[in-house]
């Protein structure tokens, strides 16, 4: 179970103010959510919610990252989306009061603020502009999910791995993810990812280092993605 710890009110208010959805609320409404909520601390890998849990609250991420996951037909965990500081998670079930439709797991040590469903609904009814912002946020997530599903239907493993690497690279072309993490995001085995990476190492496209994967010729991987999408 998540452990509970005290949070400085200033941090909660700052996180509420910086969020794209709850940040549009008036200062008074944000203060009310901070007052009616409570802190939750999660260690890396701990579950915030599981599929089927009641949608009795929404969570504001104060620090860290929450991954929303589903299971593939083979039983592997597949990441649907990752959410960070200032974002809210669990809003779909909280809006309709239904059960959770996915697992929510801390990708690293994460601190959250639990806002009861009743407090969220009251804030949205009082200030409709926050409801509009929430709808826009949900629409954006749906678009990203549809894009990911489209990629799974259109791209083979190499194309999906290439798309992931290109999308996650930093300014130096580094992807600071382990091969196990890459495999989990794609819903395949680590060995499968390693075989594909080693093939790209041999042709000079990537370099595998102790810090992660470095793209040597990122354009080559992007070209692979483009060809499959356009074929």
Short mmCIF file of C-alpha atoms in Angstrom, two decimals:
data_model
loop_
_atom_site.label_atom_id
_atom_site.label_comp_id
_atom_site.label_asym_id
_atom_site.label_seq_id
_atom_site.Cartn_x
_atom_site.Cartn_y
_atom_site.Cartn_z
CA UNK A 1 0.00 0.00 0.00
CA UNK A 2 1.20 3.58 -0.61
CA UNK A 3 2.70 5.26 2.44
CA UNK A 4 1.38 8.58 3.61
CA UNK A 5 3.61 11.53 4.56
CA UNK A 6 3.21 15.23 5.25
CA UNK A 7 3.66 17.73 2.41
CA UNK A 8 4.46 21.43 2.75
CA UNK A 9 1.32 23.28 1.58
CA UNK A 10 3.45 25.61 -0.58
CA UNK A 11 4.60 22.67 -2.71
CA UNK A 12 1.05 21.49 -3.24
CA UNK A 13 -0.17 24.95 -4.20
CA UNK A 14 2.79 25.37 -6.59
CA UNK A 15 2.05 22.03 -8.25
CA UNK A 16 -1.65 22.90 -8.56
CA UNK A 17 -0.82 26.31 -10.00
CA UNK A 18 1.61 24.84 -12.54
CA UNK A 19 -0.77 22.19 -13.89
CA UNK A 20 -2.42 22.67 -17.28
CA UNK A 21 -5.81 21.59 -15.93
CA UNK A 22 -6.03 22.53 -12.26
CA UNK A 23 -3.81 25.54 -12.85
CA UNK A 24 -6.72 27.36 -14.53
CA UNK A 25 -8.72 27.28 -11.29
CA UNK A 26 -8.93 30.41 -9.16
CA UNK A 27 -6.50 30.68 -6.22
CA UNK A 28 -9.38 30.01 -3.85
CA UNK A 29 -10.41 26.83 -5.64
CA UNK A 30 -6.83 25.58 -5.72
CA UNK A 31 -6.47 26.26 -2.01
CA UNK A 32 -9.66 24.30 -1.37
CA UNK A 33 -8.31 21.27 -3.26
CA UNK A 34 -5.07 21.49 -1.31
CA UNK A 35 -7.03 21.65 1.94
CA UNK A 36 -9.33 18.72 1.13
CA UNK A 37 -6.62 16.48 -0.31
CA UNK A 38 -3.93 14.38 1.29
CA UNK A 39 -0.35 13.26 0.50
CA UNK A 40 0.72 9.91 -0.94
CA UNK A 41 4.31 8.70 -1.33
CA UNK A 42 5.23 5.83 -3.67
CA UNK A 43 8.53 4.01 -4.07
CA UNK A 44 9.69 2.98 -7.54
CA UNK A 45 7.53 0.17 -8.89
CA UNK A 46 4.74 0.64 -6.35
CA UNK A 47 1.14 0.61 -7.58
CA UNK A 48 -0.97 3.70 -7.12
CA UNK A 49 -4.09 1.95 -8.48
CA UNK A 50 -4.89 -1.34 -10.16
CA UNK A 51 -7.45 -2.22 -12.80
CA UNK A 52 -10.82 -2.56 -11.14
CA UNK A 53 -10.07 -0.30 -8.16
CA UNK A 54 -12.77 2.29 -7.40
CA UNK A 55 -12.40 5.70 -9.08
CA UNK A 56 -12.86 7.61 -5.84
CA UNK A 57 -10.07 10.17 -6.30
CA UNK A 58 -7.79 11.95 -8.73
CA UNK A 59 -4.08 12.38 -8.05
CA UNK A 60 -1.87 15.40 -8.65
CA UNK A 61 1.76 14.48 -9.30
CA UNK A 62 3.91 16.72 -7.09
CA UNK A 63 7.20 15.05 -7.98
CA UNK A 64 8.20 11.96 -9.94
CA UNK A 65 6.43 10.01 -12.68
CA UNK A 66 3.41 7.72 -12.94
CA UNK A 67 3.04 5.22 -15.76
CA UNK A 68 -0.39 4.05 -16.89
CA UNK A 69 -0.07 0.43 -17.98
CA UNK A 70 -2.09 -2.33 -19.57
CA UNK A 71 -1.25 -5.99 -20.17
CA UNK A 72 -0.70 -7.42 -23.63
CA UNK A 73 -2.27 -10.69 -24.77
CA UNK A 74 0.99 -12.42 -23.78
CA UNK A 75 0.76 -11.02 -20.27
CA UNK A 76 3.51 -8.41 -20.65
CA UNK A 77 3.07 -4.91 -19.25
CA UNK A 78 2.69 -2.23 -21.94
CA UNK A 79 3.05 1.45 -21.08
CA UNK A 80 0.14 3.53 -22.36
CA UNK A 81 1.31 6.92 -21.13
CA UNK A 82 3.70 8.47 -18.60
CA UNK A 83 2.71 11.53 -16.58
CA UNK A 84 4.93 13.90 -14.60
CA UNK A 85 4.97 16.87 -12.24
CA UNK A 86 1.88 19.06 -12.32
CA UNK A 87 -0.21 16.53 -14.25
CA UNK A 88 -3.18 14.65 -12.89
CA UNK A 89 -3.79 10.94 -13.11
CA UNK A 90 -6.90 8.86 -12.54
CA UNK A 91 -9.28 11.52 -13.80
CA UNK A 92 -11.30 9.28 -16.14
CA UNK A 93 -12.61 7.01 -13.41
CA UNK A 94 -12.95 9.95 -11.04
CA UNK A 95 -15.19 11.78 -13.51
CA UNK A 96 -17.72 8.96 -13.96
CA UNK A 97 -17.19 7.21 -10.64
CA UNK A 98 -16.44 3.91 -12.35
CA UNK A 99 -13.65 1.42 -11.81
CA UNK A 100 -10.05 2.01 -12.86
CA UNK A 101 -9.43 0.82 -16.42
CA UNK A 102 -5.63 0.50 -16.16
CA UNK A 103 -2.83 0.00 -13.67
CA UNK A 104 -0.97 3.09 -12.43
CA UNK A 105 2.61 2.53 -11.27
CA UNK A 106 5.40 4.79 -10.01
CA UNK A 107 8.18 4.83 -12.61
CA UNK A 108 10.45 6.31 -9.94
CA UNK A 109 9.99 7.61 -6.42
CA UNK A 110 6.87 9.75 -6.67
CA UNK A 111 4.94 12.11 -4.44
CA UNK A 112 1.28 12.84 -5.11
CA UNK A 113 -1.66 14.73 -3.67
CA UNK A 114 -4.87 12.72 -3.47
CA UNK A 115 -7.96 14.79 -4.26
CA UNK A 116 -11.31 13.12 -3.44
CA UNK A 117 -13.72 12.75 -6.34
CA UNK A 118 -16.33 14.95 -4.64
CA UNK A 119 -13.82 17.81 -4.30
CA UNK A 120 -12.82 17.55 -7.98
CA UNK A 121 -16.42 17.49 -9.23
CA UNK A 122 -17.30 20.48 -7.06
CA UNK A 123 -14.36 22.48 -8.44
CA UNK A 124 -15.26 21.63 -12.04
CA UNK A 125 -18.90 22.56 -11.54
CA UNK A 126 -17.98 25.84 -9.86
CA UNK A 127 -15.41 26.84 -12.48
CA UNK A 128 -16.36 25.38 -15.90
CA UNK A 129 -13.14 26.64 -17.51
CA UNK A 130 -11.30 23.92 -15.58
CA UNK A 131 -13.72 21.33 -16.98
CA UNK A 132 -12.94 22.56 -20.50
CA UNK A 133 -9.20 22.35 -19.76
CA UNK A 134 -9.68 18.80 -18.49
CA UNK A 135 -11.57 17.81 -21.64
CA UNK A 136 -8.77 19.26 -23.79
CA UNK A 137 -6.20 17.33 -21.77
CA UNK A 138 -8.15 14.10 -22.11
CA UNK A 139 -8.50 14.68 -25.87
CA UNK A 140 -4.74 15.13 -26.17
CA UNK A 141 -4.09 11.90 -24.30
CA UNK A 142 -6.59 10.08 -26.49
CA UNK A 143 -4.83 11.37 -29.61
CA UNK A 144 -1.48 10.13 -28.28
CA UNK A 145 -2.97 6.76 -27.40
CA UNK A 146 -4.52 6.43 -30.86
CA UNK A 147 -1.15 7.30 -32.41
CA UNK A 148 0.53 4.62 -30.32
CA UNK A 149 -2.10 2.05 -31.29
CA UNK A 150 -1.71 3.06 -34.92
CA UNK A 151 2.03 2.54 -34.67
CA UNK A 152 1.51 -0.91 -33.18
CA UNK A 153 -0.77 -1.82 -36.09
CA UNK A 154 1.46 -0.31 -38.80
CA UNK A 155 5.04 -0.78 -37.62
CA UNK A 156 6.93 -3.99 -37.03
CA UNK A 157 9.16 -4.37 -33.98
CA UNK A 158 12.07 -2.62 -35.66
CA UNK A 159 9.88 0.32 -36.64
CA UNK A 160 8.38 0.66 -33.17
CA UNK A 161 11.78 0.42 -31.48
CA UNK A 162 13.21 2.99 -33.91
CA UNK A 163 10.26 5.32 -33.24
CA UNK A 164 10.75 4.97 -29.49
CA UNK A 165 14.50 5.64 -29.67
CA UNK A 166 14.12 8.69 -31.91
CA UNK A 167 11.38 10.09 -29.71
CA UNK A 168 13.27 9.58 -26.43
CA UNK A 169 16.72 10.83 -27.47
CA UNK A 170 18.21 13.90 -25.80
CA UNK A 171 20.27 16.64 -27.46
CA UNK A 172 23.31 14.32 -27.55
CA UNK A 173 21.39 11.46 -29.13
CA UNK A 174 21.33 9.47 -25.87
CA UNK A 175 18.38 7.43 -24.65
CA UNK A 176 18.79 6.85 -20.91
CA UNK A 177 16.62 3.73 -20.79
CA UNK A 178 17.71 0.18 -20.08
CA UNK A 179 16.99 -2.53 -22.60
CA UNK A 180 14.53 -4.02 -20.11
CA UNK A 181 12.69 -0.69 -19.99
CA UNK A 182 12.65 -0.45 -23.78
CA UNK A 183 11.27 -3.99 -23.95
CA UNK A 184 8.56 -3.26 -21.39
CA UNK A 185 7.41 -0.17 -23.25
CA UNK A 186 7.12 -2.21 -26.43
CA UNK A 187 5.57 -5.26 -24.80
CA UNK A 188 8.30 -7.66 -25.95
CA UNK A 189 11.20 -9.50 -24.34
CA UNK A 190 14.56 -7.91 -23.53
CA UNK A 191 16.27 -10.51 -25.72
CA UNK A 192 14.20 -9.43 -28.72
CA UNK A 193 15.19 -5.79 -28.20
CA UNK A 194 18.83 -6.72 -27.73
CA UNK A 195 18.93 -8.64 -31.01
CA UNK A 196 17.54 -5.68 -32.92
CA UNK A 197 19.92 -3.23 -31.23
CA UNK A 198 22.92 -5.43 -31.99
CA UNK A 199 21.92 -5.52 -35.66
CA UNK A 200 21.86 -1.71 -35.66
CA UNK A 201 25.20 -1.60 -33.85
CA UNK A 202 26.72 -3.70 -36.63
CA UNK A 203 25.44 -1.36 -39.36
CA UNK A 204 26.58 1.73 -37.45
CA UNK A 205 23.15 3.18 -36.66
CA UNK A 206 23.42 3.03 -32.86
CA UNK A 207 25.89 2.48 -30.07
CA UNK A 208 25.04 0.59 -26.88
CA UNK A 209 26.83 2.01 -23.83
CA UNK A 210 26.64 1.62 -20.05
CA UNK A 211 24.59 4.85 -19.95
CA UNK A 212 22.03 3.66 -22.50
CA UNK A 213 21.65 3.70 -26.27
CA UNK A 214 23.21 6.45 -28.38
CA UNK A 215 21.88 7.21 -31.85
CA UNK A 216 24.80 7.48 -34.27
CA UNK A 217 22.66 8.00 -37.38
CA UNK A 218 19.22 9.00 -36.11
CA UNK A 219 18.05 9.82 -39.64
CA UNK A 220 18.48 6.18 -40.61
CA UNK A 221 16.08 5.03 -37.90
CA UNK A 222 13.60 7.79 -38.71
CA UNK A 223 13.72 6.73 -42.36
CA UNK A 224 12.83 3.19 -41.30
CA UNK A 225 9.76 4.49 -39.45
CA UNK A 226 8.72 6.71 -42.37
CA UNK A 227 9.00 3.87 -44.90
CA UNK A 228 6.79 1.58 -42.85
CA UNK A 229 4.17 4.24 -42.22
CA UNK A 230 4.06 5.08 -45.94
CA UNK A 231 4.15 1.52 -47.27
#
